[in-house]
Short mmCIF file of C-alpha atoms in Angstrom, two decimals:
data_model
loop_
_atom_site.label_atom_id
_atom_site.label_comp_id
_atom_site.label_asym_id
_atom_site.label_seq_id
_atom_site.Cartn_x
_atom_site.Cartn_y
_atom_site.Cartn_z
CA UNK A 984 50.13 149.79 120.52
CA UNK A 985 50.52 146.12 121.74
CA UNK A 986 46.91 146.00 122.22
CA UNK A 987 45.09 148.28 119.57
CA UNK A 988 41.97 146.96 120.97
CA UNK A 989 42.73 147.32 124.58
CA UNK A 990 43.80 151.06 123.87
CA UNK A 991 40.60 152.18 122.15
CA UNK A 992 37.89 150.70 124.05
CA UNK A 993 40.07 152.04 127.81
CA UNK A 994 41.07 155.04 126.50
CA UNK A 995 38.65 156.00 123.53
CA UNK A 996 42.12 156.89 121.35
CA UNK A 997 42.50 155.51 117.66
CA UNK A 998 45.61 153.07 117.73
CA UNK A 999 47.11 150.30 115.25
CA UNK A 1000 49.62 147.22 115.66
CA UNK A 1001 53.05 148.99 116.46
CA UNK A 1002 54.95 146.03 114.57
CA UNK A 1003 52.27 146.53 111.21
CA UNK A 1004 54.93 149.06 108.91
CA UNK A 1005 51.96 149.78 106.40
CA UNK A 1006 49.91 151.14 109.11
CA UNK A 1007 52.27 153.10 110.44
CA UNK A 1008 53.57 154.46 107.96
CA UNK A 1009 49.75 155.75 107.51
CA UNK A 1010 49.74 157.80 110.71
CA UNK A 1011 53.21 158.99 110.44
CA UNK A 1012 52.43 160.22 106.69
CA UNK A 1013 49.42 162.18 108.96
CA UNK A 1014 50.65 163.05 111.99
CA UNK A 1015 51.87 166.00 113.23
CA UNK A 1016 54.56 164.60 115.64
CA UNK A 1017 55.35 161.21 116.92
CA UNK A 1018 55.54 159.93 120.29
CA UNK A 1019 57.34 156.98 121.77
CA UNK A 1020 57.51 156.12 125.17
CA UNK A 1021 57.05 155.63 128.22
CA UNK A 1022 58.96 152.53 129.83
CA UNK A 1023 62.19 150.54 129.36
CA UNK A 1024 62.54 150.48 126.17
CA UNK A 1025 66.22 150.86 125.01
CA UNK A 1026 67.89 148.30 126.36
CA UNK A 1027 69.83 145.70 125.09
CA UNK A 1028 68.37 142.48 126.76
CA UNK A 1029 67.23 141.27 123.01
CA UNK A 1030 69.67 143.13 121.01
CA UNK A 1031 71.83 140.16 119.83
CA UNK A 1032 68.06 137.70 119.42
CA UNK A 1033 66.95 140.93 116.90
CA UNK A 1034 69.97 140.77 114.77
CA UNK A 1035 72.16 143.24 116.50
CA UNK A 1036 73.22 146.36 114.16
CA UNK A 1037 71.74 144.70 111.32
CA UNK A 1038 68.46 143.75 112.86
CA UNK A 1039 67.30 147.37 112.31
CA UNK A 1040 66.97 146.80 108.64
CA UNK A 1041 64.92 143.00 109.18
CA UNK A 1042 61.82 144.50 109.82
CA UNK A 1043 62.69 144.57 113.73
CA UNK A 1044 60.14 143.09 116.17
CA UNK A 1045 62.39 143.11 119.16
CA UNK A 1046 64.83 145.74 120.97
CA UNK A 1047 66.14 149.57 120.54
CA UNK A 1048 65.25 148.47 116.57
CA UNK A 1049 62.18 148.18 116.98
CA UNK A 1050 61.17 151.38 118.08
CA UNK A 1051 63.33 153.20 115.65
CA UNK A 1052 60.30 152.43 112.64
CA UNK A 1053 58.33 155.31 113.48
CA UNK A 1054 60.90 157.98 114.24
CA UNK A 1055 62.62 156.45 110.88
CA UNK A 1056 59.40 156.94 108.53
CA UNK A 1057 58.96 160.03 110.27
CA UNK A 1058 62.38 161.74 108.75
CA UNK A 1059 60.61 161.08 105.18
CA UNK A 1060 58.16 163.91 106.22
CA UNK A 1061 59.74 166.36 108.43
CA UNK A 1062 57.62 164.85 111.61
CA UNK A 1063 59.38 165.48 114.85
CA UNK A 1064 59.95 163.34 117.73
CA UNK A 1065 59.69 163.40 120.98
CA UNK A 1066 60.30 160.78 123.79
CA UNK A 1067 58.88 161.19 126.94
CA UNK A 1068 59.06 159.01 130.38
CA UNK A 1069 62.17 156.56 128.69
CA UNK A 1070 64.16 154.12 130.53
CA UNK A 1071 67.60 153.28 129.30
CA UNK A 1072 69.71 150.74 129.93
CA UNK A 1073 71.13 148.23 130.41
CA UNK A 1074 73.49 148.27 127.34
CA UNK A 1075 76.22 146.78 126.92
CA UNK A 1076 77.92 146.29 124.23
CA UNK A 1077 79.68 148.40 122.07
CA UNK A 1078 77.46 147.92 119.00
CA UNK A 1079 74.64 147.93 121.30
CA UNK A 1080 75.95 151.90 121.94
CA UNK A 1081 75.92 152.03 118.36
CA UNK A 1082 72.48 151.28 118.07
CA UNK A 1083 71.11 153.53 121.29
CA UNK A 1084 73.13 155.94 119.57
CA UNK A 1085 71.33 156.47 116.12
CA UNK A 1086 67.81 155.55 117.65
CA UNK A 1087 68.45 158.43 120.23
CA UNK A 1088 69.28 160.62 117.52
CA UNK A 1089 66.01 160.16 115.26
CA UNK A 1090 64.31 162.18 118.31
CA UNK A 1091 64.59 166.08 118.70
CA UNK A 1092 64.10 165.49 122.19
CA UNK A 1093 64.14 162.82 125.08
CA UNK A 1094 62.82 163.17 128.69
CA UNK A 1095 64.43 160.11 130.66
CA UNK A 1096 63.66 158.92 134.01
CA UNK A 1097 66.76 158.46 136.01
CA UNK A 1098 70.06 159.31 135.78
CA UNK A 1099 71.66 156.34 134.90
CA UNK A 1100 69.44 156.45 131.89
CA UNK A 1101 71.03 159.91 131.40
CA UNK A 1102 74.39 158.34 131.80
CA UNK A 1103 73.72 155.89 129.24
CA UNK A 1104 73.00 158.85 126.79
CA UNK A 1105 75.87 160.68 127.47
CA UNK A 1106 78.58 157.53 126.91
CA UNK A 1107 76.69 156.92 124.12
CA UNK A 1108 77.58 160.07 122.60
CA UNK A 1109 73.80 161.54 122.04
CA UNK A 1110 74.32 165.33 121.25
CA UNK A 1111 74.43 167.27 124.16
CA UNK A 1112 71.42 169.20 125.10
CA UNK A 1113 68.96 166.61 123.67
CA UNK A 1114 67.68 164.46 126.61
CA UNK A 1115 66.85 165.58 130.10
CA UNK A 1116 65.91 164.09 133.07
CA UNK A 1117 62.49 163.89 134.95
CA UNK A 1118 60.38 161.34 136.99
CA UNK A 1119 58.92 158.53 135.44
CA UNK A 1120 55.31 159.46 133.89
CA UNK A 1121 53.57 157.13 136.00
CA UNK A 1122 54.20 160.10 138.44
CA UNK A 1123 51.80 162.17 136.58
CA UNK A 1124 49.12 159.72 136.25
CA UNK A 1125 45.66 160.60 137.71
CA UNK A 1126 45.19 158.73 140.66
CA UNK A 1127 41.12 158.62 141.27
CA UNK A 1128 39.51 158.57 144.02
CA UNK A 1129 38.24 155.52 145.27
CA UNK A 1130 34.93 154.79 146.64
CA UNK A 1131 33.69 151.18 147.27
CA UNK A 1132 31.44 150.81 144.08
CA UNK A 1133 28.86 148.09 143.72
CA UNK A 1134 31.04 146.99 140.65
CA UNK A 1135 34.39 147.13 142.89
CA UNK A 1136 32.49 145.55 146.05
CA UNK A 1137 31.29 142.29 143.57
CA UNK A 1138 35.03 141.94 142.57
CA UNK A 1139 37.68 139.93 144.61
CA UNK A 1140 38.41 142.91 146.47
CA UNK A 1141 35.36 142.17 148.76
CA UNK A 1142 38.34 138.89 150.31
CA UNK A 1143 40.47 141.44 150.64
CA UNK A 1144 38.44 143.59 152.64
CA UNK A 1145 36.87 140.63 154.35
CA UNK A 1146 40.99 139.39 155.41
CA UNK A 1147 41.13 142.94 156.83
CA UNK A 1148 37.90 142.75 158.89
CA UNK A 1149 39.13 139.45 159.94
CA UNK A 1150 42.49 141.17 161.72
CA UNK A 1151 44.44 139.95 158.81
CA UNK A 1152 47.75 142.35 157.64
CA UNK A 1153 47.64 141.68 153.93
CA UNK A 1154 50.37 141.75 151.63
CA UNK A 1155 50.22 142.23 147.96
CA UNK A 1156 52.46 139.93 145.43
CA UNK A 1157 54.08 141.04 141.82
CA UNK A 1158 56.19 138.61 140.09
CA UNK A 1159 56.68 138.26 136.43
CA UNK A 1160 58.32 135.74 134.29
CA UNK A 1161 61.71 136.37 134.08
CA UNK A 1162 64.40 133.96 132.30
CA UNK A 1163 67.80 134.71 133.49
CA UNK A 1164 67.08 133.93 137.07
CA UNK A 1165 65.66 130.32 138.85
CA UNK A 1166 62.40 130.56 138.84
CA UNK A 1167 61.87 127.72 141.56
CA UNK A 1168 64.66 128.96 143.43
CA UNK A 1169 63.66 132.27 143.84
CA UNK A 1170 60.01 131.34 144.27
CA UNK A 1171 61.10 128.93 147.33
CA UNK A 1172 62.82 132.21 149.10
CA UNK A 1173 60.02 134.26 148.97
CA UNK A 1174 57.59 131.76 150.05
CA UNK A 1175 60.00 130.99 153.36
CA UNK A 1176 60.24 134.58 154.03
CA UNK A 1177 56.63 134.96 153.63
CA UNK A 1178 56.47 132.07 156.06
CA UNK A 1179 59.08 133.24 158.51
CA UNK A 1180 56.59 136.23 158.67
CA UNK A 1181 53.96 134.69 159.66
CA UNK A 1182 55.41 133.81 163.25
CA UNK A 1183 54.77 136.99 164.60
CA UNK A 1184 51.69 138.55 162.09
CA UNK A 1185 48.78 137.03 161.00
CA UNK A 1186 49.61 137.36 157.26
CA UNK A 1187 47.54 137.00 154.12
CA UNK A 1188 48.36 137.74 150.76
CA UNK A 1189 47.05 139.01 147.17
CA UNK A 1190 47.89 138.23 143.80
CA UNK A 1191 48.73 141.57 141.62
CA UNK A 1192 49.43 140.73 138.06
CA UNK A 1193 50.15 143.58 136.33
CA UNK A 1194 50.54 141.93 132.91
CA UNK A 1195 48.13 138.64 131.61
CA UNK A 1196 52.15 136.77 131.58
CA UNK A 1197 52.00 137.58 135.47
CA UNK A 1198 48.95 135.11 135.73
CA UNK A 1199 51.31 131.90 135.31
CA UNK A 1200 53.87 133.12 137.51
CA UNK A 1201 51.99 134.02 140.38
CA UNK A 1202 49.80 130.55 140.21
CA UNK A 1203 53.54 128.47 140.43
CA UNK A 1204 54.25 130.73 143.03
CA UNK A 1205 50.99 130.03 145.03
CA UNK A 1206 51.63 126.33 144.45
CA UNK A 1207 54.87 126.94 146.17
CA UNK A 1208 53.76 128.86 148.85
CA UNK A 1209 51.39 126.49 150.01
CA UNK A 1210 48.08 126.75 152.01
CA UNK A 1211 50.09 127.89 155.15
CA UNK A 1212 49.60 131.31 154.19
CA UNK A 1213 46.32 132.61 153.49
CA UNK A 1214 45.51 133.74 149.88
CA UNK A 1215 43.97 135.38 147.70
CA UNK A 1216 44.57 135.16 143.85
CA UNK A 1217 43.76 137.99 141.54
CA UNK A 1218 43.69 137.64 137.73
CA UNK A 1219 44.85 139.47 134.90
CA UNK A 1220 43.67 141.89 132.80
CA UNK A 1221 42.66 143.99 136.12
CA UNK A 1222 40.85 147.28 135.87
CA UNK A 1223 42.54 150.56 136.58
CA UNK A 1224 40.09 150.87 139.21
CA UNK A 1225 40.43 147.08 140.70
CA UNK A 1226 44.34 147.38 141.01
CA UNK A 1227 44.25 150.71 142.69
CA UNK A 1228 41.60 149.64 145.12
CA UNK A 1229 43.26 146.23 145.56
CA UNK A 1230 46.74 147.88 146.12
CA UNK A 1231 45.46 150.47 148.66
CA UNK A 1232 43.17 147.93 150.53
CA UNK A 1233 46.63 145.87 151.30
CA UNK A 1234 49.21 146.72 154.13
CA UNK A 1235 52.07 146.44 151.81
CA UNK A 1236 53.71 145.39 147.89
CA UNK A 1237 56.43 143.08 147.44
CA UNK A 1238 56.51 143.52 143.27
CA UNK A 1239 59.37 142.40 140.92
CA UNK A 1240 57.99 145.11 138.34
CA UNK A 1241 58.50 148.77 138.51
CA UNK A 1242 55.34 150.08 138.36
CA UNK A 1243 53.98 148.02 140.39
CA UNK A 1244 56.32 149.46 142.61
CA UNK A 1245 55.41 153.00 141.52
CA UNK A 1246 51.52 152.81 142.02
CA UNK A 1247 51.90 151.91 144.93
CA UNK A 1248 53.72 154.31 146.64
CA UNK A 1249 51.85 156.99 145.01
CA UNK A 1250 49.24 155.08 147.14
CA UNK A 1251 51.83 155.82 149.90
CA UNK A 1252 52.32 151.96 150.67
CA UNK A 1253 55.40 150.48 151.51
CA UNK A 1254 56.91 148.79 149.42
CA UNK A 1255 59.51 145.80 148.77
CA UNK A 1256 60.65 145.64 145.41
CA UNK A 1257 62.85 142.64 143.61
CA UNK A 1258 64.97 144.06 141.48
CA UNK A 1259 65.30 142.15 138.54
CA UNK A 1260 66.49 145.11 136.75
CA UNK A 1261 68.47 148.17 137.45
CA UNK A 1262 65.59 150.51 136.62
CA UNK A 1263 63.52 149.03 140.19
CA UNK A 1264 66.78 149.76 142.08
CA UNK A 1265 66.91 152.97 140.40
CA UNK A 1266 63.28 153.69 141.50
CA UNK A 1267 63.73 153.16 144.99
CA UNK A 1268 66.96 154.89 145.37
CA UNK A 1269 65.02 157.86 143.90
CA UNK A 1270 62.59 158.32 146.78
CA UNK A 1271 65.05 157.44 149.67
CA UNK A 1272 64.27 153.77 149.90
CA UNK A 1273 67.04 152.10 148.44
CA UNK A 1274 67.42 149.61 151.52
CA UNK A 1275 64.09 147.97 150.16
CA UNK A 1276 65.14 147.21 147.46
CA UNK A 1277 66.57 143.63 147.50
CA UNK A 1278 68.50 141.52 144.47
CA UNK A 1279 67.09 138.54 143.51
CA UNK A 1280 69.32 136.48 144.89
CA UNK A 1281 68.71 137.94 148.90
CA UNK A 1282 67.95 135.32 151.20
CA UNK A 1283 64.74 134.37 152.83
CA UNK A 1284 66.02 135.68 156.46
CA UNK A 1285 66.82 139.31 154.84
CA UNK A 1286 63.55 139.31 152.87
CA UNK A 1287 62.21 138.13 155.61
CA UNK A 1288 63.48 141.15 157.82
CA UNK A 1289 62.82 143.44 154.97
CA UNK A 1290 59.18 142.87 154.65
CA UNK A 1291 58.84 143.01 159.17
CA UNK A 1292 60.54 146.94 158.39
CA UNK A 1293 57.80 147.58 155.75
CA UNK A 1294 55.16 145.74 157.92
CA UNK A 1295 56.22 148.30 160.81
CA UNK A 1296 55.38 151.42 158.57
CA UNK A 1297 51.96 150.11 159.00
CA UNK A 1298 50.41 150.75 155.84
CA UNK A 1299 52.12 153.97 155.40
CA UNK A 1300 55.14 155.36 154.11
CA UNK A 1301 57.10 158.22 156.55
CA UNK A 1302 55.98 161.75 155.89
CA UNK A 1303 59.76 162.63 154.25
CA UNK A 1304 58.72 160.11 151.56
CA UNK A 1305 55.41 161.69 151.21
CA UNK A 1306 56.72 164.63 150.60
CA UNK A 1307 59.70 163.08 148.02
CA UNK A 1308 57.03 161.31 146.35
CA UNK A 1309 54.90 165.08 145.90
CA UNK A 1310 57.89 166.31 144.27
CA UNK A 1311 58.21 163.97 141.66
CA UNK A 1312 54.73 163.91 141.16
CA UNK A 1313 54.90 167.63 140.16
CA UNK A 1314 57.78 167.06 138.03
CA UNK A 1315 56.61 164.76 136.30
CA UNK A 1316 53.99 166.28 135.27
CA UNK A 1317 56.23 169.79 134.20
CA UNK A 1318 57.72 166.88 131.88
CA UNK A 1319 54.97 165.77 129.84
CA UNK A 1320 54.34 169.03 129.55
CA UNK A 1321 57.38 170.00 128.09
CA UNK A 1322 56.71 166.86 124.92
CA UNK A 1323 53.08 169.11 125.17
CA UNK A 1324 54.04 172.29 124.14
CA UNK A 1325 56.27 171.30 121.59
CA UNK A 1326 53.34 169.22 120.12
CA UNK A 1327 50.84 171.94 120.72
CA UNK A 1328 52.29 174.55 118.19
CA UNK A 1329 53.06 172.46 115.41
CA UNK A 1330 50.16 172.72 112.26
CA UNK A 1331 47.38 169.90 112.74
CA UNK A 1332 46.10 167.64 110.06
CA UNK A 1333 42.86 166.72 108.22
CA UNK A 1334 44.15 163.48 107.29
CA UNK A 1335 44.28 161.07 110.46
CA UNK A 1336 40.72 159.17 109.89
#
């Protein structure tokens, strides 16, 4: 894990520093399978900054590399491998290929999440019959119910509730660092969409950071934005329980990352999402929403627009995407359960602790 800590005390799971190779080659010597996923995780955005092709063998922090260790140490003993919930993509290079290649191969199989992850597989020239494709696994996340605990009420949620009871419609902010593009630039768009939209609703907003990097970005962005629009600023790490009930107390998400994106239509909010990446354009095209997705470079009149169309939904998505999003929801879960069974039958071990 990234956060061994993090994982234990949230999820009550033993867990170890993914990038520590003495550790793990501990729990592969005693496991009985090995898991990677879920997320973006082959892709070649640091491929070349890890060493390329011969990064694998430099004790690789960064890229497809990286999370080739386990499967890697798991070949010494026979442990199979299973990836579940994987994005793919974008790669492209040919030794980048090379490299999706032969970390694709280390599993026995792979459960992707759209088809152009699929695609990615295939050109690369992973055996045929090895991956499949299924929703993302966020899909098959446990949603809780959410009553207003005394806990939740004493958070920042109580503003947002308080905008609400004011006749405030409420929209809900993502953004996360993200090099390539102008950060200033893009941040001045949004904010003079956001304040084209306030013309004709009486608009607040919310701070979701889904990562603690998000916290940075979002402040810049606030500067930006300017006391015009009402605020409120949320700060990461946020409960499970704090971003669902923030998320589902707001009228609608404009998020740069995915599953952002994701929770919150399984909340059945509309949704604007930035597509930094392929894999949020990918998302949206999935549940019949591809026209709110916007690049990065859009201009403030069209995101603008966009987020009046979401704004009309009025805090709910149509029924056909209710229904879209039910289906993937079940599939997703047939797809962990696939990695499940596999794991289920295989001979346990006495040696873990």
């Amino acid at each position: 894990a990234e956060n061994p800590v993090a994982v234990e005390r949230d999820h009550g799971l033993q867990a170890f520093p993914r990038k520590d190779l003495n550790l793990a080659l501990h729990h592969v010597r005693t496991a009985s399978a090995i898991l990677i996923g879920g997320g973006g995780l082959w892709h070649d955005y640091t491929f070349a900054k890890s060493g390329g092709l011969t990064g694998i063998f430099q004790s690789p922090q960064l890229s497809m590399a990286s999370f080739a260790t386990l499967p890697m140490m798991g070949r010494f003993f026979n442990t199979p491998c299973h990836v579940v919930g994987m994005g793919v993509g974008p790669v492209t290079t040919p030794d980048a290929l090379r490299m999706l290649r032969f970390v694709a191969e280390l599993a026995d199989t792979i459960h992707v999440r759209d088809e152009p992850s699929l695609a990615l597989l295939n050109k690369a020239g992973v055996t045929q019959g090895k991956a499949f494709m299924a929703p993302d696994l966020v899909y098959s996340l446990p949603l809780p119910e959410l009553p207003l605990t005394p806990a939740l009420m004493q958070s920042t949620l109580q503003a947002i509730l308080q905008l609400k009871a004011q006749g405030y419609t409420v929209v809900a902010i993502n953004l996360r660092p993200w090099a390539p593009c102008d950060e200033g630039e893009l941040f001045a768009r949004l904010a003079q969409a956001l304040q084209m939209a306030t013309r004709s609703t009486k608009l607040a907003i919310v701070t979701i950071p889904m990562q603690n990097q998000d916290n940075l970005t979002l402040s810049k962005f606030i500067l930006v934005l300017g006391a015009e629009v009402k605020q409120v600023e949320l700060k990461a790490p946020l409960t499970f329980e704090t971003l669902l009930g923030a998320l589902n107390a707001c009228d609608m998400l404009l998020s740069m990352r995915l599953h952002a994106c994701l929770v919150a239509h399984r909340l059945r909010k509309p949704v604007l999402g930035m597509a930094y990446d392929p894999k949020v354009a990918n998302h949206f095209a999935q549940i019949g929403r591809a026209h709110f997705a916007l690049a990065l470079d859009t201009p403030a009149t069209n995101i603008a627009a966009t987020i009046s169309a979401a704004l009309c939904e009025q805090g709910q998505v149509p029924v056909a995407t209710h229904h879209t999003l039910l289906t993937l929801e079940a599939q997703a879960a047939a797809a962990l359960n696939v990695a499940a069974r596999h794991i289920a039958v295989l001979p346990g071990s006495d040696k873990v602790f």
